[in-house]
Amino acid sequence: MSGPSTRTAFDRAASEGRAALMGYYPAGFPDVETGIAAIKVMVESGVDVVEIGLPYSDPVMDGPTIQAAAQQALEGGVRIADVLRTVEAVAATGVPTVVMTYWNPIDRYGVARFAADLASAGGSGLITPDLTPDSAPGGGQAWIAAAEEHDLDRIFLVSPSSTDERIAMTTAASRGFVYATAVMGVTGARDQTSDLAEPLVRRTKAVTDLPVGVGLGVSNGDQAAEIGRFADGVIVGSAFVRTMLEGADTTAGLRALGTLTADLADGVRRARR
Amino acid sequence: MSEQTQAGVFGDFGGRFMPEALIAALDGLDVAWQEAMGDAAFVDEFETILRDYAGMPSPLYEATRLSEQVGARILLKREDLNHTGAHKIRNVMGQALLTKRMGKKRVIAETGAGQHGVASATAAAYFGLDCTVYMGAVDTRRQALNVARMHLLGATVVPVESGSATLKDAINEALRDWVATVDHTAYLFGTAAGPHPFPSMVRDFCRGIGDEARAQCLERYGVLPDAIAACVGGGSNAIGLFTAFLEDPDVAVWGFEAGGDGVETGRHAATIGAGRPGVLHGARTYVLQDDDGQTIESHSISAGLDYPGVGPEHAHLAASGRAIYESVTDTEAMDALALLARSEGIIPAIESAHAIAGALRKARELAAEKGPEATVLINLSGRGDKDMGTAIEWFGLGDPDRVTAEPVGEPPEESAP
């Protein structure tokens, strides 16, 4: 059985008059067990949806922070089975848990097989940064069919450069929520959020009833509050990873992670006050 | 639209697997390229630049001493004589001319051996564009001469330390740059790989190699070659040669991948021979990868062939059987480099030496079957100046204690009287 759709977390947040907080963290960083512990801290401290990164050798959308973490995870020998084990441990907390992955690992593993294994681990779906619904041959349509069969969310990305036609096509193929990339650029915490985000959310919401989450660049509660004013969800990744990278030791890292998460969770709560 | 008729799809390969942020730019590039190719003024300017600036058409040279040794007629398409020393200039002048037409002022490029970087820096200087080249840090060290050339031509060279610090990582870094700068920057992709439209566009800018060679061969000998051959890394020189001959069923098509230490050792870049279908850098193609879909590092003495993917049209030509792909080891390639140097007075790029080695191996079989009239046309895709550092090391030429009066490499066999 797949986990609950990410939609449920958005609906709950909306009923509380706030945006949902989504946290990204790569599996296997710095090792599988510590990674699971880190994500559990994020959940306990207020993350509404968890995105578990599947470390990949050629991550073209990732900035230096997440690249470094993924490379460390791969050098530590993380496998897809470990990613699924992480999903299982996190999903057991009840929070909707999705995997964010480049396409080739899924393609190699087998699309149908991965969908089945993700669902039985309690996962809720996939975010696919280099797979669009029209990626072919053997891409978007294969994934959509497998996701249908296993009742999984398929979260595609829209970008400030997307045409209205593409936003309509992409949202029509999506389930759960739509991932809006707020900046033109790779992942990474930024000092200022982008002014490209709000118009993109507006264009996206014009053609879909799905919740829209905004990612790329958010690193603190104030930024989360800013984005939370107009988006249904605020996605944070590199800031979490950086916190663990910079922690003096695991205990200190986990403690700092809890503090950061609480700040962000407060940010999405004060956004619309 | 069915997958079979979709633009940029070659059988089960090709297509587009890219971040949404780049799709609009790729679509824009596709439209601009198709419009340009339909515009006689653009095509004329491209051909004029290639002729007057870059030295096209390159000669087709009958390598008589080599032919005697093999027992078949060996023809060399002399792309090594092009401006900047390789076929790469065709592609970059086309893409840079297109950049100018699209009104963009900055170009980025990735490079492995440095040939595409040098060609891109050259094109940028020619058109007055700002140019940044991403190059794996491993490659900047083994291709210092080309780094210096790029600097002299005014390009910024960024050594890439991430991943395996080779060509694939340089592509990743260039893509990361492009995601952030796509509104004013064109990505001059260096090979016939990547997402649509790059494989088709690069092929069309390079196809002069085969178009010229086919016409030159017919004019001089009145027949088509029995076989054509090229080295395959990403595959731009090979697809540039092959395209003109794909509809000639009697012409055998041979591609030679880098076998490194030998495919059986696992240290190689024989993507078609030992890879599995997957997605890398935006296209479905053969990829050197493990069971989890992680890219496996490739190995080759030739930086230009050291790539764990391959252009999707080659993947299709291999799967359909129209072209035959085999591998050539580092040792075989360096032997061929020495052989060509001493038989013909041509020092080829190590990439091209793979084509020579593989083609001569197959030519001997062909000669046994068809006799001395058998004709093999090999694309000599680049010259060897950039590889002298590697050659010095390989042949021990740089060690003063090892300098002898004797030349290096296998001496050419004396032909029978």
XYZ file of C-alpha atoms in Angstrom:
690
model
C 0.000 0.000 0.000
C 1.303 3.398 -0.911
C 1.417 6.130 1.701
C -1.119 8.971 1.866
C -1.025 11.442 -1.009
C 0.987 14.571 -0.325
C -2.298 16.327 -1.023
C -3.507 15.323 2.445
C -0.715 17.329 4.086
C -1.515 20.387 1.976
C -5.184 20.110 2.830
C -4.422 19.888 6.522
C -2.077 22.893 6.369
C -4.693 24.840 4.415
C -7.303 24.031 7.036
C -4.920 25.586 9.554
C -4.620 28.666 7.368
C -0.972 28.166 6.496
C 1.398 26.768 3.908
C 2.848 23.285 4.253
C 6.551 22.878 5.021
C 8.352 20.365 2.855
C 11.817 19.176 3.710
C 14.337 17.553 1.361
C 17.095 15.334 2.656
C 19.298 12.874 0.741
C 19.210 9.245 1.858
C 22.470 7.810 3.098
C 23.954 11.112 4.244
C 26.242 10.951 6.090
C 25.179 7.301 6.446
C 21.831 5.545 6.201
C 20.995 5.419 9.918
C 22.030 9.004 10.632
C 20.060 10.092 7.593
C 16.943 8.424 8.964
C 17.546 10.033 12.367
C 17.960 13.444 10.733
C 14.708 13.154 8.796
C 12.870 12.023 11.910
C 14.114 15.159 13.675
C 12.766 17.216 10.764
C 9.393 15.459 11.076
C 9.238 15.916 14.848
C 10.120 19.594 14.463
C 7.376 20.426 12.000
C 7.992 19.214 8.435
C 4.667 18.285 6.799
C 5.998 16.435 3.749
C 9.360 14.674 3.422
C 11.291 14.487 0.164
C 13.999 11.857 0.276
C 16.760 12.431 -2.254
C 18.091 9.438 -4.158
C 21.824 10.169 -4.516
C 22.903 10.114 -8.170
C 26.268 10.372 -9.862
C 25.280 13.100 -12.341
C 22.925 15.549 -10.612
C 22.605 18.420 -13.098
C 20.029 20.377 -11.084
C 21.921 20.318 -7.790
C 24.158 23.005 -6.398
C 27.379 22.343 -4.476
C 25.772 21.581 -1.085
C 23.481 18.771 -2.190
C 26.066 17.495 -4.680
C 28.579 17.139 -1.860
C 26.092 15.292 0.344
C 25.031 12.962 -2.488
C 28.622 12.241 -3.400
C 29.410 11.427 0.226
C 26.385 9.114 0.371
C 27.465 7.334 -2.811
C 31.023 6.989 -1.598
C 29.537 5.465 1.561
C 27.922 2.847 -0.677
C 24.270 3.897 -0.511
C 22.031 1.793 -2.742
C 18.445 2.130 -3.929
C 17.511 -0.490 -1.330
C 18.818 1.908 1.356
C 16.702 4.704 -0.088
C 13.639 2.484 0.135
C 14.567 1.502 3.692
C 14.774 5.207 4.560
C 11.359 5.766 2.980
C 9.921 2.937 5.037
C 11.324 4.295 8.319
C 10.125 7.832 7.635
C 6.733 6.904 6.215
C 6.099 4.885 9.399
C 5.830 8.222 11.241
C 2.719 8.918 9.176
C 4.096 11.901 7.280
C 3.666 11.742 3.477
C 7.065 10.720 2.105
C 8.143 11.087 -1.502
C 11.389 10.331 -3.300
C 13.115 12.997 -5.363
C 15.221 11.374 -8.042
C 16.900 11.824 -11.376
C 15.463 9.468 -13.907
C 18.212 7.001 -14.741
C 18.279 5.141 -11.410
C 14.533 4.479 -11.764
C 14.919 3.550 -15.419
C 17.653 1.054 -14.549
C 15.792 -0.370 -11.539
C 12.678 -0.787 -13.679
C 9.867 1.751 -13.569
C 7.119 -0.706 -12.618
C 9.312 -2.494 -10.100
C 10.327 0.769 -8.454
C 6.733 1.965 -8.256
C 5.731 -1.312 -6.614
C 8.608 -1.231 -4.127
C 8.088 2.439 -3.301
C 4.403 1.832 -2.642
C 5.068 -1.191 -0.442
C 7.614 0.842 1.550
C 4.788 3.270 2.272
C 6.092 5.976 -0.065
C 3.649 8.491 -1.516
C 5.202 9.286 -4.882
C 8.083 10.738 -6.845
C 9.465 14.160 -7.672
C 11.311 13.951 -10.978
C 13.603 16.922 -11.684
C 14.818 15.687 -15.084
C 11.674 13.903 -16.222
C 8.799 15.896 -17.687
C 5.464 14.270 -18.580
C 6.528 14.353 -22.247
C 10.047 12.961 -21.719
C 10.423 10.154 -24.243
C 11.179 7.498 -25.330
C 10.267 5.405 -22.320
C 9.952 8.221 -19.786
C 7.061 10.330 -18.573
C 4.252 8.134 -19.868
C 5.815 4.983 -18.430
C 6.088 6.615 -15.012
C 2.550 8.003 -15.090
C 1.179 4.549 -15.913
C 3.154 2.903 -13.102
C 2.134 5.635 -10.643
C -1.519 5.134 -11.586
C -1.240 1.427 -10.974
C 0.300 1.872 -7.515
C -1.658 4.943 -6.420
C 1.412 7.184 -6.226
C 1.796 10.950 -6.571
C 3.705 12.204 -9.571
C 5.167 15.572 -8.883
C 6.519 17.349 -11.933
C 8.284 20.697 -11.963
C 7.256 23.997 -13.484
C 9.752 26.781 -14.017
C 9.699 30.546 -14.583
C 10.683 29.771 -18.196
C 7.774 27.345 -18.746
C 5.232 28.471 -21.303
C 1.571 28.584 -20.276
C 0.974 25.597 -22.558
C 3.640 23.586 -20.792
C 2.345 24.534 -17.348
C -1.105 23.309 -18.411
C 0.315 20.065 -19.815
C 2.504 19.492 -16.753
C -0.159 20.173 -14.145
C -2.648 17.993 -16.002
C -0.235 15.084 -15.631
C 0.585 15.795 -11.971
C -0.921 14.371 -8.802
C -0.317 15.439 -5.195
C 1.128 18.872 -5.792
C 3.053 20.885 -8.370
C 6.676 21.785 -7.698
C 7.435 25.358 -8.753
C 11.131 26.152 -9.077
C 11.334 29.709 -7.852
C 14.621 30.646 -9.427
C 16.394 29.966 -12.671
C 19.296 27.980 -11.318
C 20.403 24.949 -9.371
C 19.521 24.073 -5.783
C 21.130 26.041 -3.001
C 20.216 28.317 -0.127
C 20.042 31.952 -1.218
C 20.078 35.167 0.766
C 17.028 36.506 -0.960
C 14.050 34.693 -2.343
C 13.236 35.196 -5.968
C 10.701 37.602 -7.409
C 10.054 35.019 -10.112
C 8.200 32.758 -7.676
C 4.962 34.628 -7.164
C 4.117 35.143 -10.847
C 4.910 31.462 -11.490
C 2.592 30.356 -8.686
C -0.117 32.620 -10.061
C 0.281 31.229 -13.592
C 0.230 27.692 -12.241
C -2.801 28.155 -10.043
C -4.639 29.641 -13.005
C -4.725 26.215 -14.655
C -4.880 23.719 -11.785
C -6.539 23.081 -8.448
C -3.480 21.194 -7.218
C -1.470 22.774 -4.413
C 1.711 24.530 -5.546
C 4.932 24.150 -3.574
C 7.800 26.575 -4.117
C 11.381 25.417 -3.875
C 14.987 26.385 -4.504
C 16.628 28.929 -2.266
C 14.673 29.037 1.012
C 16.936 28.860 4.066
C 15.188 30.510 7.037
C 11.860 31.248 8.680
C 11.569 34.755 7.261
C 11.955 33.483 3.711
C 9.500 30.687 4.445
C 7.033 33.286 5.703
C 7.521 35.353 2.569
C 6.913 32.387 0.229
C 4.124 31.036 2.449
C 2.088 34.169 1.787
C 1.389 33.130 -1.779
C 2.369 29.444 -2.098
C 0.624 26.352 -0.722
C 3.909 24.844 0.303
C 7.478 25.932 1.038
C 10.221 23.510 0.034
C 13.570 23.565 1.818
C 16.552 21.386 0.921
C 20.069 22.742 0.874
C 19.651 24.546 4.204
C 18.935 21.227 5.945
C 21.833 19.521 4.223
C 24.183 22.404 5.006
C 23.192 22.255 8.656
C 24.202 18.602 8.846
C 27.368 19.205 6.790
C 28.437 21.964 9.153
C 27.484 20.276 12.418
C 30.504 19.698 14.660
C 29.268 16.133 15.209
C 26.074 14.169 14.628
C 24.479 15.233 17.896
C 25.181 18.903 17.241
C 24.011 18.545 13.650
C 20.725 16.941 14.669
C 20.137 19.595 17.315
C 20.763 22.391 14.789
C 18.473 20.632 12.330
C 15.668 20.677 14.888
C 16.196 24.387 15.525
C 16.200 25.217 11.808
C 13.075 23.147 11.194
C 11.261 24.865 14.063
C 12.218 28.286 12.650
C 10.908 27.299 9.214
C 7.733 25.783 10.673
C 7.158 29.015 12.546
C 7.756 30.901 9.308
C 4.991 29.107 7.421
C 2.678 29.671 10.414
C 3.206 33.404 10.677
C 3.042 33.969 6.907
C -0.638 34.763 6.720
C -1.158 36.246 10.170
C 2.355 12.288 -31.270
C 3.749 8.773 -31.302
C 7.244 8.190 -30.021
C 8.362 6.867 -33.361
C 7.722 10.121 -35.161
C 8.764 12.469 -32.386
C 11.577 14.848 -33.227
C 14.944 13.711 -32.013
C 13.936 10.131 -31.353
C 16.067 7.472 -33.040
C 14.278 4.154 -32.671
C 14.316 3.444 -28.936
C 16.895 6.146 -28.262
C 17.317 9.905 -28.063
C 14.483 12.181 -27.059
C 14.674 14.606 -24.196
C 15.131 14.079 -20.458
C 15.881 17.517 -19.095
C 14.861 19.855 -16.309
C 11.717 21.800 -17.183
C 13.738 25.006 -16.718
C 15.647 24.199 -19.926
C 12.790 22.916 -22.066
C 11.793 26.349 -23.335
C 15.400 27.047 -24.341
C 15.703 23.695 -26.115
C 12.424 24.292 -27.931
C 13.605 27.786 -28.880
C 16.890 26.399 -30.128
C 15.097 23.737 -32.133
C 12.903 26.306 -33.864
C 15.791 28.722 -34.488
C 17.973 25.954 -35.908
C 15.273 24.641 -38.244
C 14.486 28.145 -39.458
C 18.174 28.853 -39.993
C 18.719 25.662 -41.968
C 15.797 26.665 -44.174
C 17.301 30.098 -44.766
C 19.629 30.119 -47.795
C 21.513 33.128 -46.419
C 22.360 31.283 -43.192
C 23.472 28.145 -44.999
C 25.539 30.213 -47.424
C 27.239 32.110 -44.590
C 27.983 28.847 -42.786
C 29.534 27.331 -45.906
C 31.525 30.480 -46.632
C 32.975 30.523 -43.115
C 33.900 26.855 -43.342
C 35.580 27.385 -46.710
C 37.393 30.693 -46.223
C 38.123 30.574 -42.515
C 38.293 26.926 -41.534
C 39.727 25.344 -44.684
C 36.910 23.114 -45.928
C 36.497 20.903 -47.789
C 39.211 18.844 -46.168
C 41.188 16.679 -48.590
C 40.584 12.984 -49.141
C 44.054 11.475 -49.115
C 45.026 8.057 -50.426
C 47.493 6.670 -47.916
C 49.543 4.587 -50.314
C 52.191 3.266 -47.942
C 49.561 2.316 -45.421
C 47.493 0.761 -48.202
C 50.423 -1.410 -49.263
C 50.831 -2.732 -45.746
C 47.189 -3.594 -45.319
C 46.543 -4.856 -48.824
C 43.530 -2.597 -49.306
C 43.104 0.968 -50.448
C 43.062 3.229 -47.409
C 41.598 6.704 -47.798
C 41.954 9.292 -45.062
C 39.506 12.160 -44.699
C 41.906 14.828 -43.491
C 39.870 16.646 -40.863
C 43.170 17.085 -39.015
C 43.995 19.796 -41.555
C 41.020 21.936 -40.561
C 41.525 25.184 -38.689
C 42.038 24.347 -34.981
C 43.034 20.838 -35.944
C 39.882 18.783 -35.865
C 36.381 18.314 -37.240
C 35.025 20.163 -34.190
C 35.292 23.544 -35.934
C 32.388 22.618 -38.219
C 30.024 22.163 -35.298
C 31.021 25.258 -33.355
C 30.956 27.627 -36.305
C 27.442 26.399 -37.045
C 26.254 26.727 -33.464
C 27.978 30.084 -32.927
C 26.498 31.461 -36.134
C 23.132 30.329 -34.834
C 23.872 32.010 -31.483
C 24.553 35.269 -33.289
C 21.318 34.873 -35.228
C 19.433 34.329 -31.949
C 20.942 37.509 -30.504
C 22.713 35.870 -27.543
C 26.079 37.295 -26.480
C 27.535 34.580 -24.286
C 28.428 30.980 -25.023
C 29.381 28.134 -22.724
C 30.862 24.802 -23.690
C 32.152 21.625 -22.142
C 35.288 19.963 -23.345
C 37.077 16.688 -22.786
C 40.324 16.682 -24.727
C 40.024 20.405 -25.176
C 39.384 20.307 -28.918
C 35.787 21.425 -28.587
C 36.857 24.023 -26.040
C 39.464 25.403 -28.403
C 36.994 25.353 -31.273
C 34.383 27.115 -29.120
C 36.892 29.742 -27.962
C 37.863 30.231 -31.604
C 34.263 30.670 -32.696
C 33.645 33.069 -29.807
C 36.640 35.160 -30.853
C 35.480 35.073 -34.479
C 31.966 36.262 -33.603
C 32.906 38.488 -30.645
C 31.089 36.407 -28.015
C 31.896 35.958 -24.355
C 33.009 32.350 -23.804
C 33.291 30.094 -20.747
C 34.543 26.524 -21.119
C 33.993 23.834 -18.487
C 36.667 21.153 -18.409
C 37.227 18.311 -15.963
C 40.182 19.016 -13.679
C 41.710 15.681 -14.686
C 41.552 16.825 -18.296
C 42.933 20.327 -17.697
C 46.003 18.603 -16.303
C 46.454 16.166 -19.181
C 45.607 18.721 -21.879
C 47.536 21.760 -20.656
C 48.348 22.885 -24.192
C 44.696 23.195 -25.130
C 43.965 25.079 -21.909
C 46.644 27.571 -22.908
C 45.143 27.874 -26.385
C 41.712 28.619 -24.933
C 43.160 31.272 -22.651
C 45.008 32.861 -25.551
C 41.748 32.949 -27.522
C 40.097 34.859 -24.694
C 37.977 32.135 -23.112
C 37.508 31.529 -19.405
C 38.357 27.926 -18.543
C 36.709 26.498 -15.435
C 38.293 23.304 -14.072
C 35.535 21.016 -12.752
C 36.413 19.076 -9.608
C 33.046 17.394 -8.985
C 32.356 13.716 -9.633
C 35.098 12.067 -11.665
C 36.405 15.483 -12.828
C 36.229 14.473 -16.492
C 34.037 15.198 -19.501
C 30.745 13.999 -18.013
C 31.208 16.270 -15.016
C 32.138 19.181 -17.273
C 28.790 18.624 -19.039
C 26.973 18.602 -15.677
C 28.631 21.873 -14.699
C 27.878 23.500 -18.062
C 24.233 22.432 -17.700
C 24.142 23.967 -14.216
C 25.482 27.222 -15.637
C 22.940 27.068 -18.438
C 19.966 26.555 -16.102
C 20.870 29.861 -14.445
C 21.828 31.860 -17.557
C 19.680 30.470 -20.322
C 18.051 33.839 -21.103
C 21.290 35.273 -22.528
C 23.575 32.265 -22.949
C 23.851 29.599 -25.635
C 25.278 26.194 -24.817
C 27.596 25.108 -27.639
C 27.261 21.365 -27.121
C 30.370 19.562 -28.287
C 29.083 16.264 -29.518
C 26.106 14.605 -31.133
C 24.661 13.618 -27.741
C 22.455 15.288 -25.161
C 18.803 16.281 -25.453
C 17.043 17.065 -28.703
C 17.876 19.109 -30.786
C 21.608 18.682 -30.069
C 22.154 15.202 -31.577
C 20.439 16.172 -34.831
C 21.836 19.696 -34.949
C 25.427 18.669 -34.285
C 25.077 15.896 -36.868
C 23.866 18.329 -39.484
C 26.653 20.820 -38.795
C 29.210 17.978 -39.053
C 27.714 16.062 -41.936
C 29.945 17.899 -44.386
C 32.607 15.345 -43.459
C 30.671 12.534 -45.092
C 29.075 14.592 -47.833
C 32.494 15.808 -48.970
C 34.140 12.410 -48.589
C 31.415 10.638 -50.550
C 31.669 13.114 -53.426
C 35.483 13.075 -53.360
C 35.565 9.279 -53.442
C 33.080 9.031 -56.307
C 34.855 11.712 -58.289
C 38.252 10.143 -57.941
C 37.510 6.417 -58.027
C 34.049 6.249 -59.542
C 32.861 3.978 -56.737
C 31.837 4.259 -53.142
C 34.140 2.854 -50.470
C 33.448 -0.665 -49.240
C 33.604 0.564 -45.693
C 33.850 3.776 -43.727
C 35.280 4.135 -40.242
C 35.484 6.637 -37.411
C 36.194 6.765 -33.714
C 33.234 7.192 -31.378
C 33.278 9.002 -28.062
C 30.142 11.113 -28.049
C 30.161 10.497 -31.761
C 30.116 13.818 -33.631
C 32.871 13.029 -36.128
C 31.461 9.568 -36.675
C 27.879 10.665 -37.282
C 29.258 13.481 -39.454
C 30.928 10.856 -41.639
C 28.248 8.163 -41.462
C 25.213 10.256 -42.376
C 26.081 10.573 -46.060
C 26.447 6.792 -46.414
C 23.562 5.399 -44.375
C 21.394 4.984 -47.474
C 24.171 3.150 -49.319
C 23.508 -0.445 -48.261
C 26.767 -1.775 -49.733
C 28.911 0.544 -47.630
C 29.845 -1.065 -44.322
C 29.846 1.390 -41.406
C 32.326 0.891 -38.588
C 32.618 2.820 -35.352
C 35.439 2.310 -32.890
C 35.066 2.983 -29.205
C 37.828 3.382 -26.670
C 38.677 0.008 -25.163
C 41.050 1.504 -22.577
C 42.920 -1.288 -20.817
C 40.570 -3.790 -22.505
C 36.814 -4.137 -22.124
C 37.323 -7.255 -19.982
C 39.222 -5.186 -17.373
C 36.290 -2.832 -16.749
C 38.613 0.113 -17.423
C 37.334 1.337 -20.769
C 34.944 3.732 -22.509
C 33.219 1.175 -24.761
C 29.722 2.468 -24.095
C 27.914 0.658 -26.898
C 29.915 -2.521 -26.466
C 29.607 -2.800 -22.695
C 26.979 -0.279 -21.600
C 23.253 -0.700 -21.098
C 20.354 1.452 -22.250
C 19.601 4.325 -19.913
C 19.415 8.080 -19.685
C 22.444 10.333 -19.449
C 22.724 14.052 -20.122
C 19.235 14.339 -21.460
C 18.990 11.461 -23.919
C 18.135 7.779 -23.845
C 21.219 5.984 -25.064
C 23.755 3.377 -23.999
C 25.359 4.279 -20.695
C 28.151 2.753 -18.639
C 26.239 2.242 -15.414
C 25.893 -0.047 -12.451
C 22.776 -1.954 -11.359
C 21.484 1.151 -9.540
C 21.798 3.343 -12.633
C 24.819 5.208 -11.294
C 27.198 6.218 -14.045
C 30.434 4.248 -14.044
C 33.590 6.223 -14.743
C 35.042 5.587 -18.149
C 38.730 5.143 -18.875
C 40.689 5.905 -21.988
C 44.096 7.241 -22.873
C 42.184 9.610 -25.103
C 40.439 12.397 -23.203
C 38.159 12.976 -26.184
C 36.761 9.435 -26.060
C 36.617 9.221 -22.264
C 32.842 9.467 -21.927
C 30.415 6.961 -20.372
C 27.594 7.844 -22.793
C 27.280 8.023 -26.569
C 25.163 9.927 -29.059
C 21.681 8.381 -29.323
C 21.789 7.981 -33.096
C 24.816 5.719 -32.693
C 22.879 3.715 -30.110
C 20.164 3.287 -32.714
C 22.577 2.446 -35.553
C 24.122 -0.209 -33.302
C 20.785 -1.645 -32.195
C 19.482 -1.744 -35.764
C 22.684 -3.323 -37.044
C 23.309 -0.647 -39.690
C 26.663 0.179 -38.116
C 29.114 -2.121 -36.384
C 30.840 -0.852 -33.246
C 33.982 -2.447 -31.888
C 36.527 -1.350 -29.334
C 40.205 -0.490 -29.653
C 42.516 -0.580 -26.641
C 44.906 2.162 -25.570
C 47.817 0.030 -26.768
C 46.287 -0.661 -30.176
C 45.546 3.038 -30.604
C 49.046 4.165 -29.657
C 50.562 1.538 -31.976
C 48.393 2.918 -34.766
C 49.455 6.454 -33.931
C 53.110 5.464 -34.312
C 52.360 3.475 -37.448
C 50.606 6.366 -39.160
C 53.349 8.748 -38.118
C 56.029 6.584 -39.666
C 54.131 5.315 -42.684
C 52.564 8.554 -43.809
C 54.143 11.381 -41.860
C 50.875 12.143 -40.101
C 50.631 12.277 -36.310
C 46.933 11.796 -35.594
C 45.007 12.706 -32.492
C 44.799 9.703 -30.178
C 41.039 9.718 -30.780
C 41.618 9.337 -34.518
C 44.289 6.714 -33.879
C 41.487 4.522 -32.518
C 39.761 4.789 -35.906
C 42.996 3.948 -37.698
C 43.690 0.925 -35.493
C 40.176 -0.472 -35.750
C 39.808 0.208 -39.456
C 43.138 -1.411 -40.345
C 42.178 -4.496 -38.343
C 38.908 -4.769 -40.260
C 40.526 -3.734 -43.561
C 42.815 -6.765 -43.442
C 39.739 -8.999 -43.222
C 38.094 -7.081 -46.053
C 41.223 -7.335 -48.202
C 41.313 -11.091 -47.686
C 37.747 -11.216 -48.938
C 37.776 -8.649 -51.741
C 41.424 -8.195 -52.711
C 43.434 -5.001 -53.105
C 40.553 -3.091 -54.694
C 38.814 -3.095 -51.334
C 38.518 0.520 -50.230
C 38.254 1.726 -46.651
C 37.623 5.388 -45.916
C 38.716 6.494 -42.437
C 37.918 9.804 -40.831
C 41.145 11.278 -39.526
C 39.203 13.503 -37.192
C 42.046 15.466 -35.619
C 45.754 16.072 -35.423
C 47.998 14.872 -32.636
C 49.755 18.028 -31.457
C 47.549 18.252 -28.370
C 48.471 14.670 -27.462
C 52.230 15.019 -27.511
C 52.356 15.088 -23.712
C 50.592 11.733 -23.588
C 52.768 10.379 -26.403
C 55.941 11.518 -24.636
C 54.858 9.602 -21.576
C 53.581 6.524 -23.434
C 56.642 6.110 -25.643
C 59.108 7.285 -23.009
C 60.214 10.184 -25.186
C 60.548 12.670 -22.362
C 63.043 10.733 -20.279
C 66.574 11.830 -21.248
C 67.910 8.482 -20.104
C 65.688 6.660 -22.545
C 66.408 8.692 -25.650
C 67.937 6.448 -28.246
C 68.762 6.704 -31.885
C 65.950 4.268 -32.594
C 62.493 5.505 -33.411
C 59.541 4.357 -31.333
C 56.543 2.210 -32.096
C 56.115 -0.707 -34.407
C 57.993 -0.048 -37.633
C 55.853 -0.444 -40.732
C 56.124 -3.929 -42.176
C 58.053 -3.973 -45.433
C 55.658 -4.627 -48.230
C 56.270 -7.573 -50.446
C 58.123 -6.734 -53.662
